[in-house]
Coordinates of C-alpha atoms and ligand atoms in Angstrom, one line a residue:
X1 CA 0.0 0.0 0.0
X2 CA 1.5 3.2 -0.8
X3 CA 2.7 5.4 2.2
X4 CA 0.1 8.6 1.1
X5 CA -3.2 6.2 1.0
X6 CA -5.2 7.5 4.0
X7 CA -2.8 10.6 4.6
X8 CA -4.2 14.6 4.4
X9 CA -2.3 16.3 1.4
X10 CA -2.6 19.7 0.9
X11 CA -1.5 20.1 -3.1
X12 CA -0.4 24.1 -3.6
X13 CA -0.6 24.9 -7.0
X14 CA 0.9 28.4 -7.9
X15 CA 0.4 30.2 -11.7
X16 CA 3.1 28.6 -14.5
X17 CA 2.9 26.8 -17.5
X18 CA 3.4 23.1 -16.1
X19 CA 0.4 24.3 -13.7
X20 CA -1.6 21.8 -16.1
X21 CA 0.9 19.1 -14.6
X22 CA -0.6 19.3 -11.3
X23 CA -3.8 17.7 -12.2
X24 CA -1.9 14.3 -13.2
X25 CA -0.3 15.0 -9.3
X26 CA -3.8 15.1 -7.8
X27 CA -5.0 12.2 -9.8
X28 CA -2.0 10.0 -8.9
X29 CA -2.0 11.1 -5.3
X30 CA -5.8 10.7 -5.3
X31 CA -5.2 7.2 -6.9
X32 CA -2.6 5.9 -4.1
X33 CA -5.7 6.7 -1.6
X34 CA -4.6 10.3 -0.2
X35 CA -7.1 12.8 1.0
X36 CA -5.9 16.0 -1.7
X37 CA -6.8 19.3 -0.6
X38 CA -6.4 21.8 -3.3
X39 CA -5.0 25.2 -2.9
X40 CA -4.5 27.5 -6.1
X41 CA -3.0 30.9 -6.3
X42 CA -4.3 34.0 -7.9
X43 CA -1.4 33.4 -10.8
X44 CA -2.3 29.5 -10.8
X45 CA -5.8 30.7 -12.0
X46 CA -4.7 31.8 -15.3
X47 CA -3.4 28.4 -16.3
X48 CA -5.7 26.0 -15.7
X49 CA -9.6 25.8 -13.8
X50 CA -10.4 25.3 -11.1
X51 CA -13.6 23.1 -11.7
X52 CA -10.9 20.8 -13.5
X53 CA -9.0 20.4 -10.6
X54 CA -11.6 20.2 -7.8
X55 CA -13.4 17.2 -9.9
X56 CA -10.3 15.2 -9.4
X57 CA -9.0 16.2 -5.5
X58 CA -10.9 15.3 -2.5
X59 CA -12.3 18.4 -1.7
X60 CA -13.2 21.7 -3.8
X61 CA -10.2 23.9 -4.6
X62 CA -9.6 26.6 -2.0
X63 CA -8.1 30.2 -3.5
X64 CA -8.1 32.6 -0.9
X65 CA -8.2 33.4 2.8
X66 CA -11.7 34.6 2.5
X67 CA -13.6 31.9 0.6
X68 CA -16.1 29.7 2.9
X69 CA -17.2 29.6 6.3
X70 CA -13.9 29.1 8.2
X71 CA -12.4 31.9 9.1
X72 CA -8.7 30.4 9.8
X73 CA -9.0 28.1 6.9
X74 CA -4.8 28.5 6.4
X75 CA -4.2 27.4 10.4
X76 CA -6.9 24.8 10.2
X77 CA -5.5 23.6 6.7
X78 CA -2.0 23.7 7.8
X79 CA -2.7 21.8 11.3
X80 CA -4.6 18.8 9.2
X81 CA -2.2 18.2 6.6
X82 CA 0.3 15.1 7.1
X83 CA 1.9 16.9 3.7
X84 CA 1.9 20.2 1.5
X85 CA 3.3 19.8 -1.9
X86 CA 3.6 23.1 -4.3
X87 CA 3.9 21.8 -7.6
X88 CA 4.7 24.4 -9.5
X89 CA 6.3 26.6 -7.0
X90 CA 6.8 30.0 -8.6
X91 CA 10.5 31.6 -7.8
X92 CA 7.7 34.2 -6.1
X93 CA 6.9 31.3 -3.9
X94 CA 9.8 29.9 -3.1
X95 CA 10.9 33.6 -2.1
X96 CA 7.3 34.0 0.0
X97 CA 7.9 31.0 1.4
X98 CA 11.8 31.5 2.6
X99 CA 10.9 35.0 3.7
X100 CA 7.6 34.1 6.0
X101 CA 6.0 36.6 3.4
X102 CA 2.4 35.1 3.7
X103 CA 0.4 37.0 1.3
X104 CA -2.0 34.9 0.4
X105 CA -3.5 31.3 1.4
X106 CA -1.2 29.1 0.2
X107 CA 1.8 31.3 1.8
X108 CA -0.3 30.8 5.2
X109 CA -0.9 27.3 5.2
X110 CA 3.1 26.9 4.3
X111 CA 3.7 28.9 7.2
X112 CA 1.2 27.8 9.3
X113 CA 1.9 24.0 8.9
X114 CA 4.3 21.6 10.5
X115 CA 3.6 18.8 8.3
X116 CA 6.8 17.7 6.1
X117 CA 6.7 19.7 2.8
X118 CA 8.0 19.1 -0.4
X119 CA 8.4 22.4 -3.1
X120 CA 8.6 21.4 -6.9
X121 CA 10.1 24.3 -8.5
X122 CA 9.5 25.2 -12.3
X123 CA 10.3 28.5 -14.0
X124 CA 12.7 29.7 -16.8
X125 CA 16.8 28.4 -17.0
X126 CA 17.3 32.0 -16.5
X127 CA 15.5 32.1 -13.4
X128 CA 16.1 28.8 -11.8
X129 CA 19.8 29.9 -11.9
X130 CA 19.5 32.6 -10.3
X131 CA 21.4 33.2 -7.0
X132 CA 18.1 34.8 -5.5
X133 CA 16.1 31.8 -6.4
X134 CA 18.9 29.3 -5.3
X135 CA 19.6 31.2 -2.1
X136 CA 15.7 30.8 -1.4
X137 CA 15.8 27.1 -2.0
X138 CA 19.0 26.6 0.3
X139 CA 17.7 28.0 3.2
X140 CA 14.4 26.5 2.7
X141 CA 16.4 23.2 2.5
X142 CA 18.2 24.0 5.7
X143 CA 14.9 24.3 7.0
X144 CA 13.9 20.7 6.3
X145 CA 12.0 21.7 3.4
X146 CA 12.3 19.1 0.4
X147 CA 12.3 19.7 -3.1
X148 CA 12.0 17.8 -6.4
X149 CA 14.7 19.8 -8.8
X150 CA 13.2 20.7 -11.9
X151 CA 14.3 18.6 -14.6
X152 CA 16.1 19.9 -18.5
X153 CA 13.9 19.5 -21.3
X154 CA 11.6 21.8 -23.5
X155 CA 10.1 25.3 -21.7
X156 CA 7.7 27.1 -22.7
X157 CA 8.5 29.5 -25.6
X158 CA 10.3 26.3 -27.3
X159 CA 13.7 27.1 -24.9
X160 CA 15.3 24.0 -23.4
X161 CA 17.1 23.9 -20.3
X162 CA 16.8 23.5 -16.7
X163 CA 13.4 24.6 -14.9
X164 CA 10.9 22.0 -16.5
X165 CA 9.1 20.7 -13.6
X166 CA 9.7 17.3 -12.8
X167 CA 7.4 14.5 -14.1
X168 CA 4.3 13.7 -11.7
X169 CA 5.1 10.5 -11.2
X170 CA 8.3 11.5 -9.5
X171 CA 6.7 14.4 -7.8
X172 CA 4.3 11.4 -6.4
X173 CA 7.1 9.0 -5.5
X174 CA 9.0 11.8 -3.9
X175 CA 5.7 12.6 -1.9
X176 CA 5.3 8.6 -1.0
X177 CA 9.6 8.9 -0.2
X178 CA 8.3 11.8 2.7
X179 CA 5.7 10.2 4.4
X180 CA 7.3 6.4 4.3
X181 CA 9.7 8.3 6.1
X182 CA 12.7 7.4 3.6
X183 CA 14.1 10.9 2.9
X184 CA 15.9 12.1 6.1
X185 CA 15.4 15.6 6.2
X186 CA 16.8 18.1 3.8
X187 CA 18.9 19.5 6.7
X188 CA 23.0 20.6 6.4
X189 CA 24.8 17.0 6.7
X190 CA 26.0 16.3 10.2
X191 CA 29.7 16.4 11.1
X192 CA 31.4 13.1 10.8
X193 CA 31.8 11.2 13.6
X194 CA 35.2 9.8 14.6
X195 CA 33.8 6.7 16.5
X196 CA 31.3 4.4 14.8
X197 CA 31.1 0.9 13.1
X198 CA 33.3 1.9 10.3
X199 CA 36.2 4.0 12.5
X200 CA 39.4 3.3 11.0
X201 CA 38.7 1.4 7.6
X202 CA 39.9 4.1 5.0
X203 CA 37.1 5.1 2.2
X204 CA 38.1 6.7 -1.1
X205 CA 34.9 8.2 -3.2
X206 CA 34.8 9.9 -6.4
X207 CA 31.9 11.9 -7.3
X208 CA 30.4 14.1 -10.2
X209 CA 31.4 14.2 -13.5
X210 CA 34.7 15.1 -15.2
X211 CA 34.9 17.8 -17.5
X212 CA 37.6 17.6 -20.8
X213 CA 38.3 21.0 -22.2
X214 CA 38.6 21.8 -26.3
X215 CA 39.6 25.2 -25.6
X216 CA 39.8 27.7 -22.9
X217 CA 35.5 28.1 -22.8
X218 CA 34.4 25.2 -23.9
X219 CA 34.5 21.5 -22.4
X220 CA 33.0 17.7 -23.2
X221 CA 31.1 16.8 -19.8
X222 CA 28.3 14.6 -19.0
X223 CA 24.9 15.0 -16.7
X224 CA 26.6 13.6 -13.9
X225 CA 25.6 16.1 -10.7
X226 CA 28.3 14.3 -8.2
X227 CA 25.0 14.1 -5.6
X228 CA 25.4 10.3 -4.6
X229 CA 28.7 10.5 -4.8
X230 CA 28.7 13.0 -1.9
X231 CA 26.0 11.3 0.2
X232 CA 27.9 7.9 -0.3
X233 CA 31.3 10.1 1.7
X234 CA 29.0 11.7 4.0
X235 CA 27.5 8.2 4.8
X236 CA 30.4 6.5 5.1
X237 CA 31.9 9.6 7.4
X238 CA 28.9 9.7 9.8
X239 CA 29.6 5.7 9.9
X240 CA 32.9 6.8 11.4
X241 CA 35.5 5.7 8.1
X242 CA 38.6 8.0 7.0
X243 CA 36.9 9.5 4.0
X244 CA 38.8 11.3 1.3
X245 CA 36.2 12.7 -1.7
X246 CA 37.9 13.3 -5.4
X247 CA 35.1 15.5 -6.7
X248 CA 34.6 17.8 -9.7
X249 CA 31.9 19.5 -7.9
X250 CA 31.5 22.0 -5.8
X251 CA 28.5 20.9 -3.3
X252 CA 29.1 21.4 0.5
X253 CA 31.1 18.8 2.3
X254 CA 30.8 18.0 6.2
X255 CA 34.3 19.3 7.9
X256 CA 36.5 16.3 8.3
X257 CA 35.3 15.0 4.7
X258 CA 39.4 15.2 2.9
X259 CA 38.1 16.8 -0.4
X260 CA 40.2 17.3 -3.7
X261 CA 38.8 19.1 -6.2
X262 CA 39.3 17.8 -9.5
X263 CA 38.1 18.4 -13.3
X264 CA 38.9 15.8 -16.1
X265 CA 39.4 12.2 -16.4
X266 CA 43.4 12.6 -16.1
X267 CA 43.2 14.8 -12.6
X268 CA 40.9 12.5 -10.9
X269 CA 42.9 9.4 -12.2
X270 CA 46.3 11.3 -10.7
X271 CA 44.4 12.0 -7.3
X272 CA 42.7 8.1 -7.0
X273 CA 46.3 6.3 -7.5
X274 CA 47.7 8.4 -4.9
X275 CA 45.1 7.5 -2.2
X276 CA 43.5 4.3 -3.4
X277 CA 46.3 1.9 -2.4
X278 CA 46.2 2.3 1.2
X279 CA 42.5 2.6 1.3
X280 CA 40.0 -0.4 2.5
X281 CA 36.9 0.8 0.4
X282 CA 36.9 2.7 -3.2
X283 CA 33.7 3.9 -3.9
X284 CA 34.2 4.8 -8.1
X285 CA 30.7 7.0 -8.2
X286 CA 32.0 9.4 -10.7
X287 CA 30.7 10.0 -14.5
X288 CA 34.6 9.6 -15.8
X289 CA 34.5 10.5 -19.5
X290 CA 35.8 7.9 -21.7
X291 CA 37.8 10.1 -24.5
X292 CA 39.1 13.3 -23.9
X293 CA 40.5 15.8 -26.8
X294 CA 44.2 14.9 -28.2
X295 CA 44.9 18.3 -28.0
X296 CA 43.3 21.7 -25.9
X297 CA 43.5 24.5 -28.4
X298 CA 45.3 27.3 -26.9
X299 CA 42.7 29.9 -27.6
X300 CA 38.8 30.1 -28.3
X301 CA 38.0 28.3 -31.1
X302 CA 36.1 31.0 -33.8
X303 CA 33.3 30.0 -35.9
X304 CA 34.8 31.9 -38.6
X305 CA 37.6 30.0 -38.8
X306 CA 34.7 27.0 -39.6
X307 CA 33.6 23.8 -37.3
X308 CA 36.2 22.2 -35.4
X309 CA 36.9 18.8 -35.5
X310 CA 37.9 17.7 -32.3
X311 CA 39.8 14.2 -32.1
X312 CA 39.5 12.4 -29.5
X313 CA 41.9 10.0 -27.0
X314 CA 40.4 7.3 -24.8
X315 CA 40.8 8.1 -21.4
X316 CA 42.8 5.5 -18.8
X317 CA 39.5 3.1 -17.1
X318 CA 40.4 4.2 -13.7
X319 CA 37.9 2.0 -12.3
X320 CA 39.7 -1.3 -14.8
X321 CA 42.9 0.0 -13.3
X322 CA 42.3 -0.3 -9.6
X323 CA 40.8 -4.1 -10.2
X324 CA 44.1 -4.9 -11.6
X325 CA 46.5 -3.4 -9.1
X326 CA 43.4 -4.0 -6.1
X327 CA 45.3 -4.8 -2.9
X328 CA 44.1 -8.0 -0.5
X329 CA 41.0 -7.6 1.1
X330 CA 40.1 -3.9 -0.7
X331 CA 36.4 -3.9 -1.4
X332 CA 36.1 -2.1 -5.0
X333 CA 33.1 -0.7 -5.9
X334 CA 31.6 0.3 -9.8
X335 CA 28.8 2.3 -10.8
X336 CA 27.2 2.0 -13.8
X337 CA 24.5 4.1 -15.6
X338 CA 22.6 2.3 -18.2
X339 CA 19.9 3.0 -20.6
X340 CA 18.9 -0.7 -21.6
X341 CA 19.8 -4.2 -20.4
X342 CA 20.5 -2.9 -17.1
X343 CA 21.3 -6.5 -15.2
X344 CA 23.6 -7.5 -18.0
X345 CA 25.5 -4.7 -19.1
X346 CA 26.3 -4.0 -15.1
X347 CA 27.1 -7.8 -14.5
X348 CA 29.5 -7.4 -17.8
X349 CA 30.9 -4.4 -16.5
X350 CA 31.6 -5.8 -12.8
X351 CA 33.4 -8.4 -14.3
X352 CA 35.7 -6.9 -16.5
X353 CA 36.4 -4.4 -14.5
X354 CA 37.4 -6.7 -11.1
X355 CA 35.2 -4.7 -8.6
X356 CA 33.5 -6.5 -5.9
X357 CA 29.9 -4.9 -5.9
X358 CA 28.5 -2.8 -8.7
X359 CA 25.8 -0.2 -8.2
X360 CA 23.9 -0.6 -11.2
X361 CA 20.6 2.5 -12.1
X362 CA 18.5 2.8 -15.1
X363 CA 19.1 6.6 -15.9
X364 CA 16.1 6.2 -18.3
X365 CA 13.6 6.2 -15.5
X366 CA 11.9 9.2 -13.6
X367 CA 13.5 10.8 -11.1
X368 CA 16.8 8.4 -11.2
X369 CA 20.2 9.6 -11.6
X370 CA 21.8 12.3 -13.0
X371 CA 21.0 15.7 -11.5
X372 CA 18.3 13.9 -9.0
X373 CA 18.0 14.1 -5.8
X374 CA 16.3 10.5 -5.8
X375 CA 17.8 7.4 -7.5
X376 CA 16.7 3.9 -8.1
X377 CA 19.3 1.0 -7.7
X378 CA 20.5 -2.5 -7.9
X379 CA 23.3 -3.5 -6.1
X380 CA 25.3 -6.4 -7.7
X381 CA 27.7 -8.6 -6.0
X382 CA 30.6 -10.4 -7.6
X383 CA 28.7 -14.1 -7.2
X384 CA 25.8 -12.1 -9.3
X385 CA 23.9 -11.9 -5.8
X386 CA 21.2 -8.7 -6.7
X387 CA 19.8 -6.3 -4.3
X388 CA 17.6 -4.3 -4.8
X389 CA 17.3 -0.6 -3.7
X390 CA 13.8 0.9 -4.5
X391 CA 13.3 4.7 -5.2
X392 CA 14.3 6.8 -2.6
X393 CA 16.6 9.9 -1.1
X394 CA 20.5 9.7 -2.7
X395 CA 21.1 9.8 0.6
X396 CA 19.3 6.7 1.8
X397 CA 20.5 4.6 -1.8
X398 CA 24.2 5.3 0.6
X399 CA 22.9 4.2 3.3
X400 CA 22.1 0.5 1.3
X401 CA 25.4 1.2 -0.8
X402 CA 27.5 1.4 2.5
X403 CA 25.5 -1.6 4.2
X404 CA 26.9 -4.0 1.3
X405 CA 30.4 -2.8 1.8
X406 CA 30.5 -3.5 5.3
X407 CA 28.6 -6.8 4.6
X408 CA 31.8 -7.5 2.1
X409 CA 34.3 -6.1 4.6
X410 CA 35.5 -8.0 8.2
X411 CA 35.7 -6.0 11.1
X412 CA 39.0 -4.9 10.6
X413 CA 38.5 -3.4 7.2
X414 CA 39.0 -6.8 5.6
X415 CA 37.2 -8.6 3.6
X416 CA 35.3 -11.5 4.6
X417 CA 36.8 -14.9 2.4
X418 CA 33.7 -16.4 3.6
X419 CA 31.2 -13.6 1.4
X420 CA 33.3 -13.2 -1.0
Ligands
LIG502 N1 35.0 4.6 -15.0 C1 36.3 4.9 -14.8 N2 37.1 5.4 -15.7 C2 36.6 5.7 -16.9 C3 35.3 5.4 -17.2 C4 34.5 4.8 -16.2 O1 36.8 4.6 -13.6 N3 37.4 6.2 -17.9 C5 34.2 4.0 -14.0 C6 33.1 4.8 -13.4 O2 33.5 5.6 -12.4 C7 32.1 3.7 -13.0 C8 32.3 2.6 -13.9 O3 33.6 2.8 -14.5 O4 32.3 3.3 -11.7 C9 31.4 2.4 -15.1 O5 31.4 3.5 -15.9 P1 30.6 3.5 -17.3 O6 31.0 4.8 -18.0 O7 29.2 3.1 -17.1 O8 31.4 2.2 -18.1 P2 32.2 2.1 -19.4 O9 33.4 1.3 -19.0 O10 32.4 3.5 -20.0 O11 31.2 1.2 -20.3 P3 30.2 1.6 -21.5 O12 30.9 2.7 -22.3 O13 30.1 0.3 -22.2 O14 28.9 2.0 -20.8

């Protein structure tokens, strides 16, 4: 049974183009057995009805403080509900809503509430980049707030970027992630601790993806946003391990996390070989490009000079090399983002590769993978032993990731001949 069937959800819908979206939200969520209470802003008005919207939700959409009998409708609203979700929520709202600016009902109830709540932002690339909007959402987040990113794709107008909102089946899942209780809250990560069942086994992570320049502006990356990459360090730090990160991102890390920055495939293989030996666990959760331009052109390449053509050079498999040179009792772990044949490409690439377990997501699914906050994974032992790792928090996919390396691992930091 899903975890909103019987729960109070108050559904905010604010005035933006994917406005139209929330009606497949109410539906699913009415179809998992919630109780949706509808709230439209003034703005969300202009984008879709309101009859449409209160045929499908549990009760009759509510639009301002005034409407009906009850004459605290946003404290009575925000006391009920076991969950407010605001898809779309506006930059305006998101601002509203980090400022305690509570100008109108849906403001009220967000204020007024202390159910969990989960914002789906959706707005122009422009604007969802903006520092204002991003500054709202981080201290929103510190605030426990959680968020479904928007997602890249087609905007209105026929731009494409970032902003779209996410898909309603992952705006659902998200909401069934809150209330099962399988997203920790969207708090700053806790300081490591320096006791714990993994003190003194030595972790290596890699995270995000590497970028290979052409010229001095431009680069051949990949979607990879280094998120469970991070949570897999922070997870293993909390758990008490040594942790050094190699990252090409710049996302917070917990103080006592050993971070070193890197960008392409050649920096990150320099800073792996001169950790990995002595660690127990290497965690390989970075996008590592597998060719990288023969040559960086010295300045910007001009279009009037005509379309490059940009050779490439494979890159060195750093995750190949470790599995050759892997020390005794070192528990190696892959990743691998597939498209099709997920089981057998990761069970191919586990092999030739000599890792121990591989973490194994289809990036073709909703809300899984690059640039998510959410993932959806199979874990794969080196006997072909499976586990599965249903959709939920990056941070909570670590906690499962980090469970099967200390299954594989014996108290000391060595492995367990007996598992493996
Ligand atoms: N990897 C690596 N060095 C590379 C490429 C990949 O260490 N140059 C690692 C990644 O960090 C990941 C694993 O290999 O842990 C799988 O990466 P993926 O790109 O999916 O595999 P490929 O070997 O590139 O296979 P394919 O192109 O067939 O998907």
């Amino acid at each position: 049974m899903s975890s909103v069937a019987g729960r109070r959800v108050v559904l905010g819908v604010c005035g933006g183009i994917a406005a139209y979206k929330a009606v497949e939200v109410c539906r699913r969520l009415v179809d998992a057995g919630a109780h949706v209470v509808p709230v439209m802003t003034a703005g969300a008005s202009h984008f879709i009805g309101e009859t449409t919207l209160s045929a499908l939700a549990s009760e009759p959409v509510r639009r301002t403080l005034w409407d009906g009998a009850d004459p605290i409708p946003h404290t009575r609203l925000g006391q009920t509900a076991d969950l407010v979700v605001v898809a779309p929520a506006t930059a305006r709202l998101l601002s509203a809503y980090a400022h305690g600016y509570s100008h109108d009902l849906l403001t009220n109830v967000l204020i007024a509430t202390r159910a969990p709540v989960l914002v789906c932002p959706a707005m122009h690339t422009e604007m969802w980049e903006h520092p204002s909007v991003q500054d709202n959402l981080a201290l929103l987040r510190s605030r426990g707030t959680h968020v479904v990113e928007p997602e890249t794709g087609r905007l209105a107008g026929g731009d494409v970027g970032a902003g779209r909102l996410a898909e309603p089946a992952t705006i659902v899942a998200a909401a069934e992630a809150v209330l099962a209780g399988t997203v920790p809250g969207a708090t700053a990560p806790a300081a490591p601790s320096t006791t714990g069942p993994m003190s003194g086994v030595k972790v290596l992570v890699t995270a995000g993806g590497t970028r290979e320049p052409i010229d001095p502006v431009r680069f051949i990356g990949n979607r990879s946003s280094g998120k469970q990459g991070h949570a897999i360090a922070e997870e293993a730090a909390e758990r008490g391990a040594d942790v050094t990160l190699v990252t090409t991102t710049d996302l917070p890390v917990p103080d006592g996390i050993e971070r070193v920055r890197v960008d392409t495939a050649a920096e990150l293989h320099r800073a792996v070989v001169a950790v990995a030996p002595a660690c127990d666990v290497v965690v390989m959760a970075a996008a590592v490009a597998d060719f990288t331009p023969t040559a960086v052109a010295p300045d910007k390449l001009k279009k009037r000079d005509g379309v490059p053509v940009v050779e490439l050079t494979p890159t060195v498999d750093v995750l190949a090399a470790l599995g050759e040179v892997k020390p005794p009792g070192q528990v190696l772990v892959g990743f691998a983002a597939e498209t099709a044949d997920v089981v057998a490409n990761a069970t191919e690439k586990l092999q030739r590769k000599n890792a121990d377990l591989l973490v194994a997501n289809d990036v073709s699914a909703p809300g899984v993978g690059f640039e998510h906050d959410t993932n959806e994974v199979l874990i794969i032992g080196h006997k072909g032993d499976q586990h599965h790792v249903p959709f939920a928090h990056k941070r909570d996919v670590a906690r499962a990731v980090m469970d099967r390396v200390t299954a594989v691992l014996q108290p000391a930091g060595r492995p367990d001949e007996e598992m493996t």
